[in-house]
Coordinates of C-alpha atoms in Angstrom, one line a residue:
X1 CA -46.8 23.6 25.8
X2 CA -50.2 21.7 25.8
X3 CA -53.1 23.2 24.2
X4 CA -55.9 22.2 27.4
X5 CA -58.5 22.0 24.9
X6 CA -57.1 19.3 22.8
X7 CA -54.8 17.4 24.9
X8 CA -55.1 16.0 28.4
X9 CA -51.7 14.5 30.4
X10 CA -54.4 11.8 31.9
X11 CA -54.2 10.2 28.4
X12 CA -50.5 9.6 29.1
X13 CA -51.8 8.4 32.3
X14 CA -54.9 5.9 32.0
X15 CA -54.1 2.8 30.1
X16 CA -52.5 2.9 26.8
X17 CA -53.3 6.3 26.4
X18 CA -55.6 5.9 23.7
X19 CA -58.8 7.7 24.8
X20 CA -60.8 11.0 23.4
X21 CA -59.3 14.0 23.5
X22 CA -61.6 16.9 24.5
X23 CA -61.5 18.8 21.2
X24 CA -65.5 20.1 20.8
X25 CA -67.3 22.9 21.9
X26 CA -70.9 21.6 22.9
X27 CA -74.8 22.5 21.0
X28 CA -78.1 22.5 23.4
X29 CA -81.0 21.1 21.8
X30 CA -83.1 21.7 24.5
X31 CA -86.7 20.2 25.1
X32 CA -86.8 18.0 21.9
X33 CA -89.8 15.8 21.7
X34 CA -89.1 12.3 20.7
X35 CA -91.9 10.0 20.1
X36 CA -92.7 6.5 21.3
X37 CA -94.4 3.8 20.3
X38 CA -98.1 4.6 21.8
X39 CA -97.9 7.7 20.7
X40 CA -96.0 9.8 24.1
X41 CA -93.5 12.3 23.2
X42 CA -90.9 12.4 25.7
X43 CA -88.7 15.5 26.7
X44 CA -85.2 15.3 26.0
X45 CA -82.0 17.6 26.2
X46 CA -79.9 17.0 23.6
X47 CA -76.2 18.2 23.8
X48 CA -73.9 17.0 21.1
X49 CA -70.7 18.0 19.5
X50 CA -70.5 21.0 17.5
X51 CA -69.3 19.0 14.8
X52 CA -70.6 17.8 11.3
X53 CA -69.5 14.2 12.0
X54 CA -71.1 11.7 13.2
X55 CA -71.0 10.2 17.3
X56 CA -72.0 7.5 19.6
X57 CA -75.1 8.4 21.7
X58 CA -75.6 7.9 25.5
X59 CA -78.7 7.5 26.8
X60 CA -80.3 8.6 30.7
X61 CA -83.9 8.5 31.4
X62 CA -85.3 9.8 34.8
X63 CA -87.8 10.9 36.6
X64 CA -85.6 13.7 38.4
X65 CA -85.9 18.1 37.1
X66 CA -84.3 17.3 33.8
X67 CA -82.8 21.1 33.7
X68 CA -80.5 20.5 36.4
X69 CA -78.6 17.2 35.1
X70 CA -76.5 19.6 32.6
X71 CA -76.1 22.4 35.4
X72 CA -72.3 23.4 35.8
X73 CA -71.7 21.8 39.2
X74 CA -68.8 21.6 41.2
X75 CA -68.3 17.7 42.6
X76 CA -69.8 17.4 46.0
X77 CA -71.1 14.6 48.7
X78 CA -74.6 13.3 48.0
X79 CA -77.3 15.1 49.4
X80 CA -74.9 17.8 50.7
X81 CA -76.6 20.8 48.5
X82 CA -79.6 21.9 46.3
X83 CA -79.6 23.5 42.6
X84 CA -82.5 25.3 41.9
X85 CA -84.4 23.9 44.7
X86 CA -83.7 20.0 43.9
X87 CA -81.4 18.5 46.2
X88 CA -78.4 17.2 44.2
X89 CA -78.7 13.4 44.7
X90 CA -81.0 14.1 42.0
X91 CA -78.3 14.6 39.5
X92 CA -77.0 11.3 38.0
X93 CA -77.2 11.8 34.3
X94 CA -73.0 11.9 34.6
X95 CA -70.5 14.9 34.4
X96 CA -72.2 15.5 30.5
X97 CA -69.4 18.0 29.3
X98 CA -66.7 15.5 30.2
X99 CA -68.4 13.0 27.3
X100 CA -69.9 15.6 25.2
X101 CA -67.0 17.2 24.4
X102 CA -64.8 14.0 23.8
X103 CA -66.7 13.2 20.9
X104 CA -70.5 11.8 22.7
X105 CA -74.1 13.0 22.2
X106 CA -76.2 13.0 25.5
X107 CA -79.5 12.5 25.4
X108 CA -80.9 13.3 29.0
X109 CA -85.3 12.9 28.9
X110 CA -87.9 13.3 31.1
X111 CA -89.6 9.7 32.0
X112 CA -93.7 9.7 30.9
X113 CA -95.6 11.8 33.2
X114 CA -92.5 14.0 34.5
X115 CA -91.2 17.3 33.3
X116 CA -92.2 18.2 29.9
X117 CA -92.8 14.6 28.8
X118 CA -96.5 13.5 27.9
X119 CA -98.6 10.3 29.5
X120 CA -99.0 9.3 32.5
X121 CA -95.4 8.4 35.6
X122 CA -95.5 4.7 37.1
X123 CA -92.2 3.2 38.8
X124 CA -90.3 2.1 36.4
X125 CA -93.1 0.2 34.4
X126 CA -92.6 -1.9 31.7
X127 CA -93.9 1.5 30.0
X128 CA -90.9 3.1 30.8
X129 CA -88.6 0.1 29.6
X130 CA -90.2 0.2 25.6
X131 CA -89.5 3.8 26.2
X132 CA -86.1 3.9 26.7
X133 CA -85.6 1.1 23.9
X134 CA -87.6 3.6 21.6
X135 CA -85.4 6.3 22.4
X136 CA -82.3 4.1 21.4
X137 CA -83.6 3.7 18.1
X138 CA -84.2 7.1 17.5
X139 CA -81.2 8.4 18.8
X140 CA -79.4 5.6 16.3
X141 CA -81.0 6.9 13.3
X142 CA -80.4 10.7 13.7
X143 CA -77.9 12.4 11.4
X144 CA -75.1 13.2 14.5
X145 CA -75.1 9.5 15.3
X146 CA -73.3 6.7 14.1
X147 CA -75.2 4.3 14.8
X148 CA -73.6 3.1 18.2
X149 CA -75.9 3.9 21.8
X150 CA -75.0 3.3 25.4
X151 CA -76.4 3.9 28.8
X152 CA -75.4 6.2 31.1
X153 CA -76.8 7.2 34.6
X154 CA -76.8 6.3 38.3
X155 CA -79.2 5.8 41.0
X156 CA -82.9 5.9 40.1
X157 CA -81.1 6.5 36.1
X158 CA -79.6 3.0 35.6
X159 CA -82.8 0.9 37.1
X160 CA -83.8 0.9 33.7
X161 CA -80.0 -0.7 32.0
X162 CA -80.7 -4.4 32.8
X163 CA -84.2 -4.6 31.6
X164 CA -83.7 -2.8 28.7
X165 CA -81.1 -4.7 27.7
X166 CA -82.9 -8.1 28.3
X167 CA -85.5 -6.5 25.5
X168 CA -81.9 -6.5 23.3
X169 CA -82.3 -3.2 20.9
X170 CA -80.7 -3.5 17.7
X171 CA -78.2 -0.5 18.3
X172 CA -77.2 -0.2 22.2
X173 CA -74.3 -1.5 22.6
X174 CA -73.1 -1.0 26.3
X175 CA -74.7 -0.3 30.0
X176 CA -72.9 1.3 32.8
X177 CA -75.2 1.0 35.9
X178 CA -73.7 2.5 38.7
X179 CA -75.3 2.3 42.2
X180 CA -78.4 0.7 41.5
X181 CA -80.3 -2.4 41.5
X182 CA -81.6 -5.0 39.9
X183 CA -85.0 -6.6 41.9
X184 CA -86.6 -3.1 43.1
X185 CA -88.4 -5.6 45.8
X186 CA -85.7 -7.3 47.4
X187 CA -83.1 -4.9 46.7
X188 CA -84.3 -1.4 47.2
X189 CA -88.5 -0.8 48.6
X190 CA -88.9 -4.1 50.5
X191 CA -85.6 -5.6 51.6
X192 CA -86.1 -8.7 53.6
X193 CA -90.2 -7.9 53.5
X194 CA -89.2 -4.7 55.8
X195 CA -90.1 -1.5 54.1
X196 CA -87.1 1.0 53.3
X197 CA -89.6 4.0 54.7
X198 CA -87.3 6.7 55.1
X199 CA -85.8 7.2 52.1
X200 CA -89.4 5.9 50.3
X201 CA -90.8 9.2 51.6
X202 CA -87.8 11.4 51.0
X203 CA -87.0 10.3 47.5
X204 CA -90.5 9.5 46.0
X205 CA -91.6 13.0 46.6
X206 CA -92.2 16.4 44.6
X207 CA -88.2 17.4 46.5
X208 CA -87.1 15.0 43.8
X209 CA -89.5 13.8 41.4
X210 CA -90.5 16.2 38.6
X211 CA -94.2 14.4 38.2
X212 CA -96.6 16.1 36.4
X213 CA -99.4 13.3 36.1
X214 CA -99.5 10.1 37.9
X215 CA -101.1 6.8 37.4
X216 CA -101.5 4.0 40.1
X217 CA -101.5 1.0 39.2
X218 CA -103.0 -0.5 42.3
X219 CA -106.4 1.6 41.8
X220 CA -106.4 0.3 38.3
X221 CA -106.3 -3.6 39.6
X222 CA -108.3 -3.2 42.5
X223 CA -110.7 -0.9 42.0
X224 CA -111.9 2.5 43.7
X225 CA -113.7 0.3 46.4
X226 CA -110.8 -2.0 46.7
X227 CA -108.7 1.1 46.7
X228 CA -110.1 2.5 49.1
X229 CA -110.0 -0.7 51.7
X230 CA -106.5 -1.3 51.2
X231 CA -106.1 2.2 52.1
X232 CA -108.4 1.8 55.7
X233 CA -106.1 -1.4 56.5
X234 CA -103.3 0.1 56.0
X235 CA -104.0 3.1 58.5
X236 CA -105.1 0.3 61.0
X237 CA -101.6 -0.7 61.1
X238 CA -100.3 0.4 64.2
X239 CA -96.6 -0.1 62.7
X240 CA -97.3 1.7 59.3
X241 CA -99.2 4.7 61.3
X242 CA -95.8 5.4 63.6
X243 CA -95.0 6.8 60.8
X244 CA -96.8 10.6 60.2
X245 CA -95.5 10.9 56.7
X246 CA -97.0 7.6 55.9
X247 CA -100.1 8.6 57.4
X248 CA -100.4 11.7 55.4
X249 CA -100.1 10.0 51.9
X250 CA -102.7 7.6 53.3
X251 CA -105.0 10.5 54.1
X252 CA -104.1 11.6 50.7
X253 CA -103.8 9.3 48.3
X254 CA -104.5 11.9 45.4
X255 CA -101.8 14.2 46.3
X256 CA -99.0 14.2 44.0
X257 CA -96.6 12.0 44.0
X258 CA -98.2 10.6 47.0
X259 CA -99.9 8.1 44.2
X260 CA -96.2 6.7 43.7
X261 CA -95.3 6.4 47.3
X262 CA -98.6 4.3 48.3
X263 CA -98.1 1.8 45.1
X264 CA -95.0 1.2 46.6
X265 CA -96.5 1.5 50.6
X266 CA -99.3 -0.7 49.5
X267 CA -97.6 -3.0 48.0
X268 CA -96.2 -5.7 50.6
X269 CA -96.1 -9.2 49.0
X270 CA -93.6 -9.9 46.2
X271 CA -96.5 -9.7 42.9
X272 CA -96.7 -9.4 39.4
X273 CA -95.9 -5.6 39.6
X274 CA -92.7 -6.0 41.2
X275 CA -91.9 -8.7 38.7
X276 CA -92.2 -6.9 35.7
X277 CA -89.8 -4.0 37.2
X278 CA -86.9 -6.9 38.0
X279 CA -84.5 -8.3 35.8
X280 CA -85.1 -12.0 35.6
X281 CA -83.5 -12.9 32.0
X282 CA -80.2 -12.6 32.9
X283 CA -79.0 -15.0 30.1
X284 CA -80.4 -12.6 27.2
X285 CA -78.5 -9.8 28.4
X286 CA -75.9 -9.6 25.4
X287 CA -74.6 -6.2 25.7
X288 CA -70.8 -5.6 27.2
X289 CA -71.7 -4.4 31.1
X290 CA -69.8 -1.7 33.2
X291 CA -71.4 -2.6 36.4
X292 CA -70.6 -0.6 39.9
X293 CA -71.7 -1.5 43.6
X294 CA -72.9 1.0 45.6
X295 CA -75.0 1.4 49.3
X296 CA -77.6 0.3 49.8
X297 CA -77.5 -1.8 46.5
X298 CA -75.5 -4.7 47.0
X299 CA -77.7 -6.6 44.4
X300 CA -75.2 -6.4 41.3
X301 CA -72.7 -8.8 43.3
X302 CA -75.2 -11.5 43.5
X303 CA -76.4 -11.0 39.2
X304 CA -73.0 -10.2 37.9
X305 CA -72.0 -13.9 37.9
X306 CA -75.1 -14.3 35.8
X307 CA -74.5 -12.2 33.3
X308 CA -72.8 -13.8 30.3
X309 CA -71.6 -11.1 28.4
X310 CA -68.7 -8.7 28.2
X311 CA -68.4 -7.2 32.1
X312 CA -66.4 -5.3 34.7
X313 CA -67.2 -5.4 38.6
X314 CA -66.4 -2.2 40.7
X315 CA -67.1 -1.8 44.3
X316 CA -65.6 1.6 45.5
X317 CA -64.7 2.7 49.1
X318 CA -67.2 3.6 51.3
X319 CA -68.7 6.7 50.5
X320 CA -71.9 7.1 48.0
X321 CA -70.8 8.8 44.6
X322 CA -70.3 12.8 44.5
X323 CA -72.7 14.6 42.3
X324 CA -72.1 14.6 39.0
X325 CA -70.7 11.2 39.5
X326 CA -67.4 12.9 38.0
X327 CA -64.9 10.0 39.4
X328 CA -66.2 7.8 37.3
X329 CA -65.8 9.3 34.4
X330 CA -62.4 8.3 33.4
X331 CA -63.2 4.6 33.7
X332 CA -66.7 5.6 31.8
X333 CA -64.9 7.2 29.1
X334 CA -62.0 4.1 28.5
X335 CA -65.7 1.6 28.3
X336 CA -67.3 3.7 25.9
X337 CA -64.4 4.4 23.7
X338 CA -64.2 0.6 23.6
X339 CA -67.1 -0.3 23.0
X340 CA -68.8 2.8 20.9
X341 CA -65.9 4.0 19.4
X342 CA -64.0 1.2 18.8
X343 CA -60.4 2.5 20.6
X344 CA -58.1 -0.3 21.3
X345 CA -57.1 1.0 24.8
X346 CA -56.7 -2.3 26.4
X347 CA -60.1 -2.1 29.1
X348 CA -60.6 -5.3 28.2
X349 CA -57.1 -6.8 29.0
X350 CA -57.4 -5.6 32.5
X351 CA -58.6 -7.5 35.7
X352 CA -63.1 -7.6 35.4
X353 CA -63.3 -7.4 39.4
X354 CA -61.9 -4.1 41.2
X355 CA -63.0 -4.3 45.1
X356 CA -61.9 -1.9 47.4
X357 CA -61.0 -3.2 51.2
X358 CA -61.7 -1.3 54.0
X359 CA -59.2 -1.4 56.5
X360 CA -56.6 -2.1 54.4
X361 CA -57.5 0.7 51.9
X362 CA -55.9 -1.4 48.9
X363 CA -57.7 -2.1 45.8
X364 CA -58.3 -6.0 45.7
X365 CA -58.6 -7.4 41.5
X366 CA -59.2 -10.6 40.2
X367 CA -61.4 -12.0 37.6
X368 CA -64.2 -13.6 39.1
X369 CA -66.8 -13.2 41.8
X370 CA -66.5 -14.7 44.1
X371 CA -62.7 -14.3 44.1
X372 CA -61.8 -17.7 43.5
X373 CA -59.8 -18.1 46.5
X374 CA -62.1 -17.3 49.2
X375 CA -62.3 -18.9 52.1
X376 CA -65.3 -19.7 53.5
X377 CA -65.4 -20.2 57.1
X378 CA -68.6 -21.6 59.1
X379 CA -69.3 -19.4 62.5
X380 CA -71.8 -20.5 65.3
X381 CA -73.3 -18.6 67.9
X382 CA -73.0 -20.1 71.3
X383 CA -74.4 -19.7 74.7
X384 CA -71.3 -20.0 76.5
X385 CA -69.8 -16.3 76.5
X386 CA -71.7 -15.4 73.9
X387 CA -69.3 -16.4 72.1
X388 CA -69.0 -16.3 67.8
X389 CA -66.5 -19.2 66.7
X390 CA -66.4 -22.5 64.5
X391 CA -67.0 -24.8 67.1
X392 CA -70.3 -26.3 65.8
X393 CA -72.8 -26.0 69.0
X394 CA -73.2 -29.1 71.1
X395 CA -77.0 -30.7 70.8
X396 CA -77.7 -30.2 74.2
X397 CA -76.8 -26.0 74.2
X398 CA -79.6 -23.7 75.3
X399 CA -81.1 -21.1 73.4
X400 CA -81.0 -17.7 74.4
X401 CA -83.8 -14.9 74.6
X402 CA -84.4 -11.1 74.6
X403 CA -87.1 -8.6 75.5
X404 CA -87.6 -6.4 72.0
X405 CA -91.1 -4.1 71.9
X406 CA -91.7 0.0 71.7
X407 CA -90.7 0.2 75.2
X408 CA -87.7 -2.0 75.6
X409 CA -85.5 -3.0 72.4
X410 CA -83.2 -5.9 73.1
X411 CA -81.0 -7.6 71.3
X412 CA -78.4 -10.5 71.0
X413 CA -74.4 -9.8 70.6
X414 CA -71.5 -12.5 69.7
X415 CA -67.9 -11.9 69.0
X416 CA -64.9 -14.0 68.1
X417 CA -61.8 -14.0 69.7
X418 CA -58.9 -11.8 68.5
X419 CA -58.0 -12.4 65.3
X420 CA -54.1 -13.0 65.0
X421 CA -53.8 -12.9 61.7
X422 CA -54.4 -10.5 58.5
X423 CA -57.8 -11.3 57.8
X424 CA -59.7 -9.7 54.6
X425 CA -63.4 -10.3 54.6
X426 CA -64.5 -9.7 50.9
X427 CA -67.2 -11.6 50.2
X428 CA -70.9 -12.5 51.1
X429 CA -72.1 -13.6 55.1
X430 CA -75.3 -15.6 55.3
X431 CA -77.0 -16.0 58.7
X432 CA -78.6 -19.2 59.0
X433 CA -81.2 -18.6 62.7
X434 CA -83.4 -20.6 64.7
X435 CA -86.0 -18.7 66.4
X436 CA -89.5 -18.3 68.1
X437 CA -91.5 -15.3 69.7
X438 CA -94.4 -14.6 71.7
X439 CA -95.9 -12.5 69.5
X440 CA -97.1 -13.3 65.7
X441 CA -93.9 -11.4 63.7
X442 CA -90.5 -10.2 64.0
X443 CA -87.9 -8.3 62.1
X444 CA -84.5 -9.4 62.7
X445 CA -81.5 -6.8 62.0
X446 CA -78.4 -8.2 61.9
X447 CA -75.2 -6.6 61.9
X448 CA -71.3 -7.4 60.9
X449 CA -68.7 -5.4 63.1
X450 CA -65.3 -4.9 63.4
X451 CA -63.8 -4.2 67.0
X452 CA -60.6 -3.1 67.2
X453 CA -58.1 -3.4 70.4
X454 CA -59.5 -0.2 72.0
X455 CA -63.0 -1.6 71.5
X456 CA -64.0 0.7 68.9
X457 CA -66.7 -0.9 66.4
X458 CA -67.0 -0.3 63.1
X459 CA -70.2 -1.9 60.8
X460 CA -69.2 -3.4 58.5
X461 CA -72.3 -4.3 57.0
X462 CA -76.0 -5.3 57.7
X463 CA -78.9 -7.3 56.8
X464 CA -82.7 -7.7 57.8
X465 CA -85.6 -9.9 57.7
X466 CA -89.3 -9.8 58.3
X467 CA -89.6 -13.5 60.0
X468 CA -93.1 -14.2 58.0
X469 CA -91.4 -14.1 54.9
X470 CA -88.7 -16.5 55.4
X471 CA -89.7 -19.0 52.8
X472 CA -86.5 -19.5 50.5
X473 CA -87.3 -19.3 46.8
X474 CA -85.2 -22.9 46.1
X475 CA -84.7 -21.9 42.4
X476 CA -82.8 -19.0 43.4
X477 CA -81.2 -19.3 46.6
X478 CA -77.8 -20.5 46.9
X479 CA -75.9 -21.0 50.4
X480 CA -74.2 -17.7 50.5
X481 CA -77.2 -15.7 48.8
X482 CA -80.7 -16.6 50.5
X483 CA -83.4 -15.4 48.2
X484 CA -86.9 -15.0 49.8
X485 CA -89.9 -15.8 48.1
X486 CA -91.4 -12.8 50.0

């Protein structure tokens, strides 16, 4: 018979086999104050091995109630329930007993100015980043460690993996970002120059954030006065002011955690602050990556080819990841071994790209991304029929218009004809458009859809635009990826 607390039949399962076995019981260290360099102590649970040996560390740092990433929850959809009061998106420290008691120490903290942690919460400042790297080094020089610290988190929990690991700290020595991004602008607040309002208000709020003390950074470089004015002009935007939540963080700004919302609200242009909270060094990223895709965050298909280190590439189907992220786990746990540990399980011998295709519902692998053999096809819209195909249009064709305001909200469809052949789309779509307006802005949506023979459309996927910030940034944009300079 197997002995459940020792052995496991996935072992016989997963790889080679060669994995931890699940053989400790687990010790709390709950609210221990670690301090960083200017002096902050920040909050962390720390749940280890009941063991007088020594194991790797994994680190998640987040703004989220810190209590409830080490709750005893049952896997569920996103968003779907609340423990203690926080809805559980919030958790994405990982399934911690899973790693704890396969030989990992867990070190889940409170970021500055959240929870029990000292100083002062900003969005992921560069504050936050020498915190996390501070953190690594501690945690490498306790008496449980052996030297060897990854990261570990989703969501709002890995924003922080790529630019810490630009800063390079002596002793992490893997990242698994899942779901998250990379350029907080263009990937996440501000996509296409358009703000992501909804979930702005929803997630940067007290339902979520455990912020204690705030500091905005936008009163600090303008002023009170300037402050103030931004502020006015803001609630003289008609489009902004549709919005009543965003009028009542306007109203007040000293609310908390309506200080956080309105540096992001206030916050338009692509600037220095939104700079120092993407990941720009790509090349001095050294440490062996587990990266994962999720919605809305398609950002990590566009930087993984950047990345010249150690990776893995995982899109999964097309649901957001349960809560406490515990499908992941196995794949988490053959990485860390690897890389922490040291197992030879054979991760490495394996395909780096894992895509999942809808439709199809197969797993699509290769070693590179862009697969290698896509194809890339040129569409055009036309006039005639509205049709969507790869005739190129002739130079006499006309345009076409629509009516789009409050009162009337047009808009422009194409299709192709049948496809009569298997056809996979993996890959990225750029829309190259021509167009003008009456009025002095637009924001284009633009949607992908699959029809089937009944007529039935599924999105496939979406993208958007303000029109005034269509200037490309020609250092960065490629013909399948436009980058804006915003």
């Amino acid at each position: 018979p197997i002995n459940l607390q020792k052995e496991s039949p996935m072992n016989a399962i997963i790889g080679n086999g060669k994995m931890s076995r699940p053989e400790y019981n687990i010790i709390a260290d709950r609210d221990v104050m670690i301090p960083v360099r200017d002096g902050v102590n920040i909050s962390a649970d720390v749940l280890r091995p009941d063991s007088k040996g020594k194991f790797p560390a994994l680190i998640a740092l987040m703004p989220f109630n810190k209590e409830i990433q080490s709750a005893r929850v049952w896997p569920g959809a996103s968003r779907s329930r609340r423990i203690n009061g926080t809805p559980d998106a919030a958790i994405e420290a990982g399934a911690y007993e899973f790693f704890v008691r396969r030989g990992y120490v867990e070190i889940i903290a409170s970021e500055r100015g959240t929870g029990k942690s000292g100083g002062a919460y900003s969005l992921t400042g560069p504050q936050d980043i020498e915190d996390v790297y501070d953190i690594i080094e501690w945690a490498a020089a306790q008496p449980w460690c052996n030297g060897n610290v990854g990261m570990l988190g989703s969501g709002d929990t890995a924003i922080h993996h790529g630019m810490v690991a630009v800063l390079q700290p002596p002793h992490l020595k893997a990242i698994a970002p899942i779901g998250t991004y990379w350029d907080i602008y263009r990937e996440f607040w501000w996509p296409g120059g358009i703000l992501f309002s909804g979930f702005l208000r929803w997630l940067v709020s007290l339902i979520n954030y455990d912020i204690h003390t705030e500091e905005c950074s936008l009163k600090k470089e303008l002023g009170e006065a300037g402050y103030r004015k931004a502020i006015a002009r803001a609630l003289a935007d008609k489009d902004l002011c549709a919005d009543p939540d965003i009028v009542e963080a306007l109203q007040n700004p000293d609310k908390p955690s309506n200080t956080a919302f309105l540096d992001i609200l206030l916050r338009p242009l692509y600037s220095q602050y939104w700079r120092e909270r993407t990941v720009t060094e790509f090349d001095k990223i050294k440490v062996p990556s587990f990266i994962d895709v999720a919605a809305p965050c398609p950002g990590s298909f566009y930087h993984w080819p950047k990345i010249n280190a150690p990776k893995r590439l995982t899109l999964g189907p097309p649901a957001w990841v349960d809560r406490p992220v515990y499908q992941y786990a196995w794949e988490l746990l053959r990485w860390f071994d690897y890389w922490l540990k040291g197992i030879d399980n054979g991760v490495m011998e394996e395909p780096r790209v894992r895509i999942f295709v809808q439709g199809s519902n197969e797993w699509k692998m290769g070693n590179d991304w862009p697969f290698p053999e896509t194809r890339w096809l040129p569409f055009n819209l036309h006039y005639n029929n509205h049709m969507l195909c790869e005739i190129e249009p002739w130079p006499d064709a006309p345009s076409y218009s629509y009516a789009d305001s409050p009162e009337e909200r047009g808009f422009l469809k194409y299709s192709t004809a049948p496809l009569v052949e298997n056809t996979e789309v993996v890959g990225p779509l750029a829309l190259n458009l021509y167009a003008s307006c009456r009025g002095t802005d637009m924001n284009f949506f633009v949607s992908l859809y699959d029809a089937d023979p009944e007529g039935k459309e599924t999105c496939m996927t979406r993208g958007w635009l303000k029109a005034s910030h269509r200037e490309l940034d020609k250092k960065q944009a490629t013909p399948w990826h436009p980058v804006h300079t915003h």
